[in-house]
XYZ file of C-alpha atoms in Angstrom:
427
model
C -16.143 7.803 21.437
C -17.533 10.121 18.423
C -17.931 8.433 15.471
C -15.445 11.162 14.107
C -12.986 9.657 15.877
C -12.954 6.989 13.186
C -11.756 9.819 10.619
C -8.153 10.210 10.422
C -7.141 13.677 9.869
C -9.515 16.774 8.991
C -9.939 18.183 12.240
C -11.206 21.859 11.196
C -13.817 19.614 9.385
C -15.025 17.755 11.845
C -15.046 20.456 14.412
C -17.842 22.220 12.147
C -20.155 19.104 11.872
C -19.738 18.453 15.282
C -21.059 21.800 16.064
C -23.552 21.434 14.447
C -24.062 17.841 15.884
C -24.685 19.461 19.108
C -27.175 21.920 17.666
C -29.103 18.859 16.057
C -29.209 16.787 19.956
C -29.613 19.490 22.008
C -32.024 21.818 20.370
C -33.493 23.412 22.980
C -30.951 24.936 24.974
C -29.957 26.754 21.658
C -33.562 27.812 21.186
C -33.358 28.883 24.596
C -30.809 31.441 23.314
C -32.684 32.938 20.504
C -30.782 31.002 17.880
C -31.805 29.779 14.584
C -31.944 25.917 13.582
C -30.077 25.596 10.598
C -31.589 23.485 7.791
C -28.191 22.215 5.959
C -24.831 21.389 4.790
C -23.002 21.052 2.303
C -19.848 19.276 2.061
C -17.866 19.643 -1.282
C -14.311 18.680 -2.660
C -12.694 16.682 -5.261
C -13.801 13.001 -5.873
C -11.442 10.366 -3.129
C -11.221 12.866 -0.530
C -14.330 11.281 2.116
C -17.466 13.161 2.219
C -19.203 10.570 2.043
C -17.648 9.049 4.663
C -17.869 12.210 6.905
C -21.728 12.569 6.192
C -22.078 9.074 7.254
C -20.496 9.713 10.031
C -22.642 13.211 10.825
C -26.000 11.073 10.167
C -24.475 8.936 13.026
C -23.117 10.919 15.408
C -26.986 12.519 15.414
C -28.706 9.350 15.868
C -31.502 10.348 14.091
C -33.484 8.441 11.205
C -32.341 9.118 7.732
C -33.381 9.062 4.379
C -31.182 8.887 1.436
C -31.163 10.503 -1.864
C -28.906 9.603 -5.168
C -29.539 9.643 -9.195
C -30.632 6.583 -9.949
C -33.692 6.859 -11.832
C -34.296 8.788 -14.996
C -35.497 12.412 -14.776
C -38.907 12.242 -14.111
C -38.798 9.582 -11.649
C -36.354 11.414 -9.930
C -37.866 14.335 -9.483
C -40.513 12.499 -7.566
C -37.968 10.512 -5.568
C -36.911 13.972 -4.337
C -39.686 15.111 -3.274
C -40.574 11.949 -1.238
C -37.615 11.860 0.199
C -38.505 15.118 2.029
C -42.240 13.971 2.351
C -41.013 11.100 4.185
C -38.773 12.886 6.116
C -41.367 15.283 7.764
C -43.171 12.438 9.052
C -40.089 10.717 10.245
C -39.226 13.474 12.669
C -36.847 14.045 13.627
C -34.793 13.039 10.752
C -32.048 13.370 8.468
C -31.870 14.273 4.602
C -28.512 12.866 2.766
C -28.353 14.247 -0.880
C -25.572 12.679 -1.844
C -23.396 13.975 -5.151
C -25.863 16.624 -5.670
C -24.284 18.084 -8.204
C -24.781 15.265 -10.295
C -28.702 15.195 -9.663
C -29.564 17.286 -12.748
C -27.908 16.270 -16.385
C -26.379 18.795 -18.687
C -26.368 21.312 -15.667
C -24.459 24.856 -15.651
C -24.249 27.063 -12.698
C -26.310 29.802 -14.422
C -29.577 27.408 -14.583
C -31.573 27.778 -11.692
C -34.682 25.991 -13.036
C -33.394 21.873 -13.664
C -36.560 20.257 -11.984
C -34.601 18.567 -9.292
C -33.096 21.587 -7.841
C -36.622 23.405 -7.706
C -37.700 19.954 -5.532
C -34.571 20.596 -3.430
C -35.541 24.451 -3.094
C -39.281 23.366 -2.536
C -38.060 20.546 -0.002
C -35.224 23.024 2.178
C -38.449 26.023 2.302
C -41.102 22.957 3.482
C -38.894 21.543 6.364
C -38.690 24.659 8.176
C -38.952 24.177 11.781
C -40.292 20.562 11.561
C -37.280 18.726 12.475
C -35.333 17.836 9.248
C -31.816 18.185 8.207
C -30.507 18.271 5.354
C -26.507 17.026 4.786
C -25.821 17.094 0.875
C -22.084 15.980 -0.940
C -20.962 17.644 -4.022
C -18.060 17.386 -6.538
C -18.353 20.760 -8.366
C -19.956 23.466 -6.140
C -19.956 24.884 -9.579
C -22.232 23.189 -11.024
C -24.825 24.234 -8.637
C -27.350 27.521 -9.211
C -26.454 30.363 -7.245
C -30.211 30.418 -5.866
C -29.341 26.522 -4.078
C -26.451 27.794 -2.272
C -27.896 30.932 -0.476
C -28.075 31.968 3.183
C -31.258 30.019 4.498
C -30.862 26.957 2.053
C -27.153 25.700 1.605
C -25.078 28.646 3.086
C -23.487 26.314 5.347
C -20.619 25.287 3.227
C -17.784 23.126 4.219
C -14.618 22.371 1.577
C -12.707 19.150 1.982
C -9.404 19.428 0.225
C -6.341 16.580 -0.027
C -4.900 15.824 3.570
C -2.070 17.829 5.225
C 1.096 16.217 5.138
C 0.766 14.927 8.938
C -2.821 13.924 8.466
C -0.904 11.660 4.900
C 1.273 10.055 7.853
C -1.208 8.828 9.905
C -3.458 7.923 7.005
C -0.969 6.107 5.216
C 0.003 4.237 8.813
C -4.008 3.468 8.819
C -3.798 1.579 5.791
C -0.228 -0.241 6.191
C -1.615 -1.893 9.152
C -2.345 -5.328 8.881
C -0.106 -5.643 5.363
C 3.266 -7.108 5.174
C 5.848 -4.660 4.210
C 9.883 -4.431 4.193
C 11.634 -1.865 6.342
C 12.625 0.138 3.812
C 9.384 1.748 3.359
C 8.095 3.932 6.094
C 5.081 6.224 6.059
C 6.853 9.666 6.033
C 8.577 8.761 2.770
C 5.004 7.640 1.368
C 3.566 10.785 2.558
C 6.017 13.369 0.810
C 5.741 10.905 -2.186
C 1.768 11.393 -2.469
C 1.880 14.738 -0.774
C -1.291 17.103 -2.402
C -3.514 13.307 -3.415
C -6.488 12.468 -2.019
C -7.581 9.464 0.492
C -8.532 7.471 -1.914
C -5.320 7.681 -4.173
C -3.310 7.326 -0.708
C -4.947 3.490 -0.051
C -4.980 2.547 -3.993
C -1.308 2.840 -4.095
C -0.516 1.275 -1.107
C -3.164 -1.456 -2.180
C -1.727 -1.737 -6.197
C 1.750 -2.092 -4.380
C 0.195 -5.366 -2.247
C -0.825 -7.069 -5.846
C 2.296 -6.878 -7.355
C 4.015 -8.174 -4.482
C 1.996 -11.119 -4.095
C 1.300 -11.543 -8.285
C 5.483 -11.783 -8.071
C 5.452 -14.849 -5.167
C 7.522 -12.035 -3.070
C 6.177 -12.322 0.951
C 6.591 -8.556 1.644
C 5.822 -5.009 -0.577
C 8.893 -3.872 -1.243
C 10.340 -0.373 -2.434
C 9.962 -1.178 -6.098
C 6.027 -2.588 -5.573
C 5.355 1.222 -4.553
C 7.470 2.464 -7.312
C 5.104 0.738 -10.023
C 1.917 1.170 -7.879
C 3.161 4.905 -8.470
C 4.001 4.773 -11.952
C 0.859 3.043 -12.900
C -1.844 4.296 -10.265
C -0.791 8.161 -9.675
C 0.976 8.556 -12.682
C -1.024 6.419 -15.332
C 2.091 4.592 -17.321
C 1.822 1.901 -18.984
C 5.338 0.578 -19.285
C 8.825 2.366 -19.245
C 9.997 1.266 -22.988
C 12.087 3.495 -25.001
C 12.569 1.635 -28.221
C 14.861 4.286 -29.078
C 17.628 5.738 -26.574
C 17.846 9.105 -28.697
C 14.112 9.901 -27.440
C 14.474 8.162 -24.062
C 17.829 11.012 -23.265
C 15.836 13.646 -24.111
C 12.782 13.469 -22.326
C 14.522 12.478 -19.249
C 16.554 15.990 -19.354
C 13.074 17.644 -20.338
C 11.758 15.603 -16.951
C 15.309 17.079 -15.225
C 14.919 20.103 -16.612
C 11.804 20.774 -14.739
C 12.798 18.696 -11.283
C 16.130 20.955 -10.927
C 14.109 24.352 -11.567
C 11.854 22.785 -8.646
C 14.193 21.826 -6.839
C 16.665 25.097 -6.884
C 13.682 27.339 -6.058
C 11.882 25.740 -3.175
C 9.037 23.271 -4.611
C 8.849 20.268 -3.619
C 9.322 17.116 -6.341
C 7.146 14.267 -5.456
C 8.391 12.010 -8.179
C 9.938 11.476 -11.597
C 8.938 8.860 -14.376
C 9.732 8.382 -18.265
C 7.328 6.160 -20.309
C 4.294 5.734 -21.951
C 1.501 7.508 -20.313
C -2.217 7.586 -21.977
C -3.529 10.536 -20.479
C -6.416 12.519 -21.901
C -4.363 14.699 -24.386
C -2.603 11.536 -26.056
C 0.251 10.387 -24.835
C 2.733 11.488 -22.763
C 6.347 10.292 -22.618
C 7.280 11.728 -19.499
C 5.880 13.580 -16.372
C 7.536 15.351 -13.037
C 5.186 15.830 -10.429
C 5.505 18.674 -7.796
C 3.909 19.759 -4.961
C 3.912 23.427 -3.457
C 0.955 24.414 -1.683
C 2.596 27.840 -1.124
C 1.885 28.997 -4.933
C 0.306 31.493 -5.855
C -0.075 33.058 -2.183
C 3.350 35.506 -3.311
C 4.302 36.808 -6.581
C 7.953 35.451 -5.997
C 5.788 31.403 -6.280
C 4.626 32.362 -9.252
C 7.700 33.575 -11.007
C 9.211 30.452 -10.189
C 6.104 28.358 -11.568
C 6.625 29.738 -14.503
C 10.423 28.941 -14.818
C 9.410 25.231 -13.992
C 7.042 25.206 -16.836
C 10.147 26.784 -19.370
C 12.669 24.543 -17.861
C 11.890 21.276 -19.664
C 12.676 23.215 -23.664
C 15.688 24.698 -21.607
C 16.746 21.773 -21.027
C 16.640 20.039 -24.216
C 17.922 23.288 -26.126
C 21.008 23.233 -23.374
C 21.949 19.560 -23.815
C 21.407 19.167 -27.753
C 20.976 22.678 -29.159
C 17.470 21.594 -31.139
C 14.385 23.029 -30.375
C 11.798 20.686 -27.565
C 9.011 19.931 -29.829
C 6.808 18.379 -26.769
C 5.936 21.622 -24.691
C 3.160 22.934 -26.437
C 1.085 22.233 -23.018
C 4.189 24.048 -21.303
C 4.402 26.907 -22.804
C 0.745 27.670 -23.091
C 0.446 27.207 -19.038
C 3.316 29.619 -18.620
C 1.803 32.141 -21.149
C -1.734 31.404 -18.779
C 0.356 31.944 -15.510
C 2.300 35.232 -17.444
C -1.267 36.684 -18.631
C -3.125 36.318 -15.121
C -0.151 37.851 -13.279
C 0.084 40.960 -15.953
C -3.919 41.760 -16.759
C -5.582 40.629 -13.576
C -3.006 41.251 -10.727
C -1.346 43.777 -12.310
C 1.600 43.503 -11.134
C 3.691 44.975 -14.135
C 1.448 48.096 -13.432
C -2.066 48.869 -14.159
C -1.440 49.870 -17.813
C -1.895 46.470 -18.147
C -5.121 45.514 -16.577
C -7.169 44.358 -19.025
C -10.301 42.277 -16.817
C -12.329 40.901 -19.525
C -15.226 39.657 -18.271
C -16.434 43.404 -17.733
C -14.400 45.646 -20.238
C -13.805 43.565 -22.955
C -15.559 45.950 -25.617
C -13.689 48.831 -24.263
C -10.146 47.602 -25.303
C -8.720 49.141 -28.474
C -6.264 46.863 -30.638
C -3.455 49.133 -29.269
C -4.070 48.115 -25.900
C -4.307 44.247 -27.011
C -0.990 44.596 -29.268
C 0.447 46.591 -26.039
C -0.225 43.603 -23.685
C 0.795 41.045 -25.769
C 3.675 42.234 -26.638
C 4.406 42.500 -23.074
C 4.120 39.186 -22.333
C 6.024 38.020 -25.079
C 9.076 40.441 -23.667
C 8.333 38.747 -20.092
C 8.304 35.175 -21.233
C 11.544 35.634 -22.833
C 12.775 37.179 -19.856
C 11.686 34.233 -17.785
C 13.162 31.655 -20.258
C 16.734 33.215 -20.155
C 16.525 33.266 -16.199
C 15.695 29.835 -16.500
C 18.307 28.811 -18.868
C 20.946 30.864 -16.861
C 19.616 28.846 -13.404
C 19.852 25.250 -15.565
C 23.478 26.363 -16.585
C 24.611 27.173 -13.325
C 23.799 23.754 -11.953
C 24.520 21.727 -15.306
C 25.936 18.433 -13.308
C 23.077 18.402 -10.760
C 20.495 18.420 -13.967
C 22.947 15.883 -15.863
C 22.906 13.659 -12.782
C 19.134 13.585 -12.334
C 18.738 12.875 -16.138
C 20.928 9.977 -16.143
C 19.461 8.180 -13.037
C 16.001 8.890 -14.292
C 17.074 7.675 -17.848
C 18.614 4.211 -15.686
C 15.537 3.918 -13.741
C 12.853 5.061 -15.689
C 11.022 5.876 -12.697
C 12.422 8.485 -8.978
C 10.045 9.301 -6.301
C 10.747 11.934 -3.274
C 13.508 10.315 -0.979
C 15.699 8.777 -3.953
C 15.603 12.575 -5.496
C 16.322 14.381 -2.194
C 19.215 12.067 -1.830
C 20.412 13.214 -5.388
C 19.603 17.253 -4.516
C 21.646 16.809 -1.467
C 24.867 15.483 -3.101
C 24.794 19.066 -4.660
C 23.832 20.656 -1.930
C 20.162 21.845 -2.282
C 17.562 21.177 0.404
């Protein structure tokens, strides 16, 4: 049994480090064929997602010695941690390098600095272990915030991107971590699974695992349906409570949160789930969020059109139900302008009168062409807006329904939505 076989999911993944477990064990019938060693990897993703889980498992699938590497010393110290580390490694041979969260290694780093003291060592290190028997396996966060000169062919070219599990790999991860926990039958893994659809591994098991304290906190012997729904609410979604203390406010940000579910909804996204409360997020707080999932944007024009009427569909909404004016979609409107610009001056897809890339021809741009652009934009977002308004009108008792049960319930997730969409006949 490989020890990859303990990962659930990630199967492209582990196919590459596998490969190269094979070149690592059986050198010389790749030397035999004229091939290269190579000298590293480097796994990188968003935090919760397992890399260092899969390096661990890499470093023992090899069998060889290894010698971890991690910030925890001040600068100086640390530089000379790094470069015993390889030291140590040369006369361990053969052996194993783990740098792990290497983009953190260096403080106040940006991508254009090539010459932080502990990526030189790292440089230094990769050029010194050249046919001696070391590998190096390295995690990182932000690939980003790595110099250019780190990630080249012959040091970490070798690149491999962990991003949130597939929907099937969800299932069976979410199975993983039911086992052993008491649970009622009305929760099932699938439902789970469309609910956290696009989070990572570790959100995936903190749910689950926020849902097991409140069931046993409340004396109850099983998690129920409504242990996930807070575990959402308060783990995923970051509410603090669902308190209105005044129903004016509570009506209209649940047909803001409608507003943007049915535009979702109508146009082939995917809503994982629906809450209205107090939220401290890091722009103050927030009163109501509806999270979607559509890994399809962005791949055709037509996804982002309909992006951009899910970010106008919340002041629809409001202006539609009460005739006043949504005063809480500043961050709204300023994505949909962001979505609006990128499709005009870098794809240009309302011609190329409208290019305008300026990283390169900034300087070259008269205030005509500026004026000319913007005023574009403008003409398209109110385009968009009235499409959206006209889409919210047309299906005015599926958006009053969702309102209302979200205003009851203060909290939705996937399956009790679907079961509203389908009473109105949209899949």
């Amino acid at each position: 049994m490989s020890e990859f076989d303990k990962i659930i999911g990630y199967d492209t993944e582990k196919k590459e480090l596998l490969r190269l477990c094979d070149v690592l064990k059986n050198r010389t019938k790749y030397e035999a064929m004229g091939i290269s060693l190579p000298t590293a990897v480097l796994l990188y993703g968003d935090p919760g997602l397992g890399k260092t889980l899969m390096a661990s498992a890499f470093i023992a699938e090899t069998g060889r010695k290894v010698f971890c590497c991690k910030k925890n010393k001040p600068n100086g110290d640390f530089v000379n941690e790094i470069n015993q580390t390889f030291e140590n490694a040369i006369k361990a041979a053969p052996s194993i390098i783990f740098l792990d969260d290497m983009d953190k290694f260096a403080e106040d780093n940006f991508q254009q600095d090539c010459n932080k003291e502990e990526f030189v060592a790292i440089q230094t290190g990769l050029e010194d272990i050249t046919d001696k028997g070391v590998f190096v396996i390295a995690t990182a966060n932000d690939i980003y915030n790595l110099p250019y000169s780190l990630l080249r062919e012959g040091r970490f070219g070798k690149q491999i991107e962990l991003t949130s599990p597939s929907f099937d790999d969800s299932v069976k991860i979410i199975r993983h971590y039911l086992t052993g926990k008491r649970v009622s039958d009305e929760i099932d893994a699938k439902t789970l699974a469309h609910i956290l659809s696009g989070y990572s591994c570790a959100m995936l098991e903190n749910v689950i695992n926020e849902a097991g304290i409140y069931a046993v906190y409340d004396g109850r012997d099983k998690i129920t349906y409504q242990d996930i729904k807070y575990a959402v609410a308060r783990i995923m979604l970051k509410f603090s409570d669902f308190y209105f203390p005044d129903d004016k406010i509570k009506w209209r940000v649940a047909y803001h949160e409608a507003g943007h579910a049915v535009v979702n909804l109508l146009t082939n996204g995917s809503v994982n789930c629906m809450a209205i409360g107090k939220c401290g997020c890091n722009d103050g707080i927030r009163l109501g969020t509806c999270c979607t999932f559509n890994p399809a944007r962005n791949l055709l024009y037509k996804d982002s059109e309909n992006y951009i009427m899910s970010l106008l569909a919340g002041k629809a909404s409001i202006e539609i139900q009460f005739g006043e004016v949504d005063t809480g979609t500043i961050k709204d409107l300023r994505s949909a302008m962001n979505e609006i610009e990128k499709n005009l001056e870098l794809l240009a897809t309302n011609g190329f009168e409208y290019l305008y890339l300026r990283d390169e021809f900034n300087r070259n741009h008269s205030a005509y062409q500026l004026d000319k652009n913007q005023a574009k934009k403008v003409k398209l977002i109110e385009e968009y807006y009235y499409k959206t308004k006209i889409l919210l009108l047309q299906n005015k008792p599926f958006l009053d329904r969702l309102a209302r049960e979200l205003f009851e319930n203060g909290i939705l997730l996937y399956d009790e939505i679907q079961k509203i969409a389908k009473e109105f006949s949209v899949d």
